[in-house]
């Protein structure tokens, strides 16, 4: 027999509902915790959402963030924050910093004169410094961008809910939406907890995660529907357990391939994209969890009609074997 | 199900071959790009230089030459989001209406009495008449100047909103006309920005309208957003106005219809001017950089026939009077008219260097922006950072693909090889479709492709897991594979439709890099379903025909 790598054995019979109160409790606590984290710690909004200017500096020589801060504080151009960026691909002769300047005026952009002053000031402590990228976003746009981002997540959720309702039953739609909210909240939550930069690309990552998570959920639902038709007499909870066990190896397989690809991107993709990839990687993890432990629990509690095999009375009649039909 | 007709096989393989062909230019990015640039260059200039011919010859003409556009974050360049101050135009419209309205009212002086323009908020024209009881007559005269709005939504409505109360006549643009004007203003701005950027001759700029009054401008390869702003941010509104007086008071009191503007060169000097210009930059037909008689950089300009006629008649009747050349609300110079200028040409000189005279000529030639613009978003990405991102993206895509392929083969053996072939073809197809569409690849887009590599195998995984189950149930090989494919179909469709919905939302609500990501993701979805269902099945069918296995270990 040829070798096959199998992370999940052929036949599993795990009772996924044994700890359902615990697993669902963890999810609930994590969701509430995320909300608190966002409310009390706040999100580290990038300039897309908050307005302001970021400058990415590059220098062949090592520099001290303290030196940069000192010369920039002297300029009094408003709220300045400086972080050094590290990446394995930079090597010895590349030192990168991100300088962020808060909004100072209505338009929010740093004027060219100010930019020249910043460059001149930095040159006094680090003569070889150069600007690799400069971006500014005014407060007017950033406010709109937040609104659009919220609309986007909302619109995607509603559209997906509608589709699932069409293809399955309303209970499935609710289950999928709760698990979407679970994934979105937990992703936003972890951005608050670790104060990761939250910008437009994070929203793209969030929407992708959302798509991925629903994708996962739908595959399980699809099998659940099939099993509901096949095992009409089996208690709902057992049908669900059977379904999750049957699809488990696929869930794990896909999570692993996706995670493999994203990990490669996370490690080798450079620092510009790292936050984005992190959000997706985390989303894949949370999405797989919510498929197994959130979506179907909701469906179980809501209950679902058991007899899927009678779409309409006329067809149903044809299903009855001739011997049992009423004589005309 | 497992019988694939020959025409279908040819179609599948043919599509893939086409995909390979169209993706290929991207392997030789530099060569193909200079080939395309050379062709564009020769078309624009009409001159075939040896360099251009050589660059064109470096890539055969009969091969496809579509390339994936690299986004600003990969190529480096500048991005601006500008907002057009559409209300500026209302004011200009009122100013140009005044002489016409004045003449019409003055003609009826016997009934309505003396006519006087008084100071009014921007966008309004307020006129006082001395016979207040005749205000209805004045309104009637003013209405005679109104014309119907020329837009689909506002058709049939008048372009002017005219009210009379007491002795005051208030004129402003009607709402329908305002909407139509706004639209025209943004369209014009867009057109003029495009012309200005084209004059500088840069590669594939993106200039598009966003929302009601915004314009998005992306120019790859330009040094900084600042440079771009200098080129498109200036309105370059050139006017020739009669001078009323010259003084040093910036807040001098002036009559209605007059303005005080600073001098460009002389500090502290202000001119009081008639607001309605004699001629404007729109009457220019040409402007080019040159030098004046003292050898200083200057700009020569030439009026079109109507402009030349108006300028000629004005100068001939105002000999000995000064007139001002005004650029963007600054007086460049105010020479005294020595003789009638009927040739229709002239020269602007002042403190300029060669660079600024060249730029001014470009701006004048391209035309003035109808309204001022402010910039809400500015981004500059250096070319090195872009190159770093390309390198990192390439490396991580290769590693991701190798990792996924290794894992698939370890899990499914030969069928894993089939799935891996499908994944690699999938990436090639994504690139070829993007090249054909001229779609833009951004850094998040590269991440999207990498993600697709991870998820594209999902469809195959669903199918394979299903086949494994069918085999465990004791079905024969062919039957198991057949059932595996058909049973997995609904799950694959549902799963991809939901992701597709998320991608559509991103496309319609997102901007910039997010949109690029959505495009990549959508293309990836379509191609991955194609490769997973058709290509993998074809490979499996070919293998079944060849080996006719009795046993299958999956």
mmCIF file of N, CA, C and O in Angstrom, chain B residues 90 93 147-161 172-184:
data_model
loop_
_atom_site.group_PDB
_atom_site.id
_atom_site.type_symbol
_atom_site.label_atom_id
_atom_site.label_comp_id
_atom_site.label_asym_id
_atom_site.label_seq_id
_atom_site.Cartn_x
_atom_site.Cartn_y
_atom_site.Cartn_z
ATOM 1 N N UNK B 90 -19.996 78.247 -10.569
ATOM 2 C CA UNK B 90 -21.217 79.064 -10.441
ATOM 3 C C UNK B 90 -20.842 80.539 -10.455
ATOM 4 O O UNK B 90 -21.504 81.363 -11.063
ATOM 5 N N UNK B 93 -19.822 81.748 -13.806
ATOM 6 C CA UNK B 93 -20.986 81.878 -14.679
ATOM 7 C C UNK B 93 -21.724 83.180 -14.411
ATOM 8 O O UNK B 93 -22.176 83.880 -15.324
ATOM 9 N N UNK B 147 -31.901 79.999 -20.584
ATOM 10 C CA UNK B 147 -32.114 78.979 -21.615
ATOM 11 C C UNK B 147 -32.426 77.650 -20.934
ATOM 12 O O UNK B 147 -32.104 77.469 -19.765
ATOM 13 N N UNK B 148 -33.071 76.728 -21.645
ATOM 14 C CA UNK B 148 -33.372 75.442 -21.012
ATOM 15 C C UNK B 148 -32.090 74.663 -20.692
ATOM 16 O O UNK B 148 -31.088 74.788 -21.392
ATOM 17 N N UNK B 149 -32.156 73.884 -19.632
ATOM 18 C CA UNK B 149 -31.010 73.066 -19.230
ATOM 19 C C UNK B 149 -30.799 71.964 -20.244
ATOM 20 O O UNK B 149 -31.759 71.360 -20.718
ATOM 21 N N UNK B 150 -29.551 71.725 -20.585
ATOM 22 C CA UNK B 150 -29.273 70.657 -21.550
ATOM 23 C C UNK B 150 -28.749 69.422 -20.843
ATOM 24 O O UNK B 150 -27.570 69.106 -20.917
ATOM 25 N N UNK B 151 -29.595 68.775 -20.089
ATOM 26 C CA UNK B 151 -29.214 67.465 -19.552
ATOM 27 C C UNK B 151 -30.460 66.613 -19.532
ATOM 28 O O UNK B 151 -31.571 67.132 -19.562
ATOM 29 N N UNK B 152 -30.277 65.307 -19.481
ATOM 30 C CA UNK B 152 -31.431 64.416 -19.601
ATOM 31 C C UNK B 152 -32.356 64.580 -18.404
ATOM 32 O O UNK B 152 -33.564 64.734 -18.548
ATOM 33 N N UNK B 153 -31.759 64.609 -17.185
ATOM 34 C CA UNK B 153 -32.604 64.657 -15.991
ATOM 35 C C UNK B 153 -33.256 66.023 -15.808
ATOM 36 O O UNK B 153 -34.350 66.133 -15.281
ATOM 37 N N UNK B 154 -32.554 67.084 -16.272
ATOM 38 C CA UNK B 154 -33.087 68.416 -16.002
ATOM 39 C C UNK B 154 -33.784 69.023 -17.204
ATOM 40 O O UNK B 154 -34.084 70.205 -17.213
ATOM 41 N N UNK B 155 -34.025 68.235 -18.243
ATOM 42 C CA UNK B 155 -34.557 68.784 -19.483
ATOM 43 C C UNK B 155 -35.855 69.538 -19.232
ATOM 44 O O UNK B 155 -36.686 69.130 -18.432
ATOM 45 N N UNK B 156 -35.994 70.660 -19.928
ATOM 46 C CA UNK B 156 -37.228 71.418 -19.814
ATOM 47 C C UNK B 156 -37.176 72.482 -18.726
ATOM 48 O O UNK B 156 -38.007 73.372 -18.696
ATOM 49 N N UNK B 157 -36.189 72.402 -17.830
ATOM 50 C CA UNK B 157 -36.115 73.415 -16.796
ATOM 51 C C UNK B 157 -35.192 74.544 -17.239
ATOM 52 O O UNK B 157 -34.301 74.353 -18.050
ATOM 53 N N UNK B 158 -35.421 75.697 -16.646
ATOM 54 C CA UNK B 158 -34.609 76.854 -16.991
ATOM 55 C C UNK B 158 -33.266 76.783 -16.269
ATOM 56 O O UNK B 158 -33.157 76.203 -15.191
ATOM 57 N N UNK B 159 -32.227 77.347 -16.892
ATOM 58 C CA UNK B 159 -30.917 77.255 -16.256
ATOM 59 C C UNK B 159 -30.724 78.315 -15.173
ATOM 60 O O UNK B 159 -29.812 78.234 -14.384
ATOM 61 N N UNK B 160 -31.578 79.334 -15.153
ATOM 62 C CA UNK B 160 -31.404 80.390 -14.164
ATOM 63 C C UNK B 160 -32.570 80.416 -13.188
ATOM 64 O O UNK B 160 -33.717 80.168 -13.552
ATOM 65 N N UNK B 161 -32.236 80.725 -11.951
ATOM 66 C CA UNK B 161 -33.235 80.844 -10.913
ATOM 67 C C UNK B 161 -33.304 82.333 -10.588
ATOM 68 O O UNK B 161 -32.359 82.896 -10.041
ATOM 69 N N UNK B 172 -29.398 83.325 -9.738
ATOM 70 C CA UNK B 172 -28.411 82.259 -9.539
ATOM 71 C C UNK B 172 -28.779 81.069 -10.421
ATOM 72 O O UNK B 172 -29.852 81.033 -11.014
ATOM 73 N N UNK B 173 -27.863 80.095 -10.485
ATOM 74 C CA UNK B 173 -28.143 78.932 -11.320
ATOM 75 C C UNK B 173 -29.223 78.083 -10.655
ATOM 76 O O UNK B 173 -29.246 77.941 -9.442
ATOM 77 N N UNK B 174 -30.111 77.523 -11.458
ATOM 78 C CA UNK B 174 -31.134 76.640 -10.903
ATOM 79 C C UNK B 174 -30.491 75.321 -10.489
ATOM 80 O O UNK B 174 -29.389 74.994 -10.916
ATOM 81 N N UNK B 175 -31.191 74.565 -9.645
ATOM 82 C CA UNK B 175 -30.603 73.311 -9.148
ATOM 83 C C UNK B 175 -30.299 72.347 -10.280
ATOM 84 O O UNK B 175 -29.276 71.672 -10.285
ATOM 85 N N UNK B 176 -31.211 72.291 -11.261
ATOM 86 C CA UNK B 176 -30.992 71.379 -12.392
ATOM 87 C C UNK B 176 -29.736 71.793 -13.148
ATOM 88 O O UNK B 176 -28.920 70.954 -13.529
ATOM 89 N N UNK B 177 -29.585 73.115 -13.332
ATOM 90 C CA UNK B 177 -28.419 73.587 -14.055
ATOM 91 C C UNK B 177 -27.148 73.351 -13.241
ATOM 92 O O UNK B 177 -26.098 73.030 -13.781
ATOM 93 N N UNK B 178 -27.269 73.505 -11.911
ATOM 94 C CA UNK B 178 -26.099 73.248 -11.063
ATOM 95 C C UNK B 178 -25.629 71.810 -11.233
ATOM 96 O O UNK B 178 -24.444 71.545 -11.373
ATOM 97 N N UNK B 179 -26.597 70.885 -11.209
ATOM 98 C CA UNK B 179 -26.235 69.470 -11.356
ATOM 99 C C UNK B 179 -25.567 69.232 -12.701
ATOM 100 O O UNK B 179 -24.524 68.568 -12.791
ATOM 101 N N UNK B 180 -26.155 69.824 -13.750
ATOM 102 C CA UNK B 180 -25.597 69.640 -15.081
ATOM 103 C C UNK B 180 -24.209 70.275 -15.172
ATOM 104 O O UNK B 180 -23.291 69.710 -15.757
ATOM 105 N N UNK B 181 -24.056 71.445 -14.544
ATOM 106 C CA UNK B 181 -22.772 72.133 -14.559
ATOM 107 C C UNK B 181 -21.711 71.329 -13.819
ATOM 108 O O UNK B 181 -20.585 71.195 -14.280
ATOM 109 N N UNK B 182 -22.099 70.801 -12.646
ATOM 110 C CA UNK B 182 -21.146 70.005 -11.869
ATOM 111 C C UNK B 182 -20.592 68.878 -12.717
ATOM 112 O O UNK B 182 -19.398 68.628 -12.759
ATOM 113 N N UNK B 183 -21.515 68.210 -13.380
ATOM 114 C CA UNK B 183 -21.116 67.071 -14.184
ATOM 115 C C UNK B 183 -20.139 67.506 -15.274
ATOM 116 O O UNK B 183 -19.103 66.886 -15.486
ATOM 117 N N UNK B 184 -20.486 68.623 -15.938
ATOM 118 C CA UNK B 184 -19.617 69.128 -17.002
ATOM 119 C C UNK B 184 -18.260 69.527 -16.457
ATOM 120 O O UNK B 184 -17.231 69.258 -17.060
#
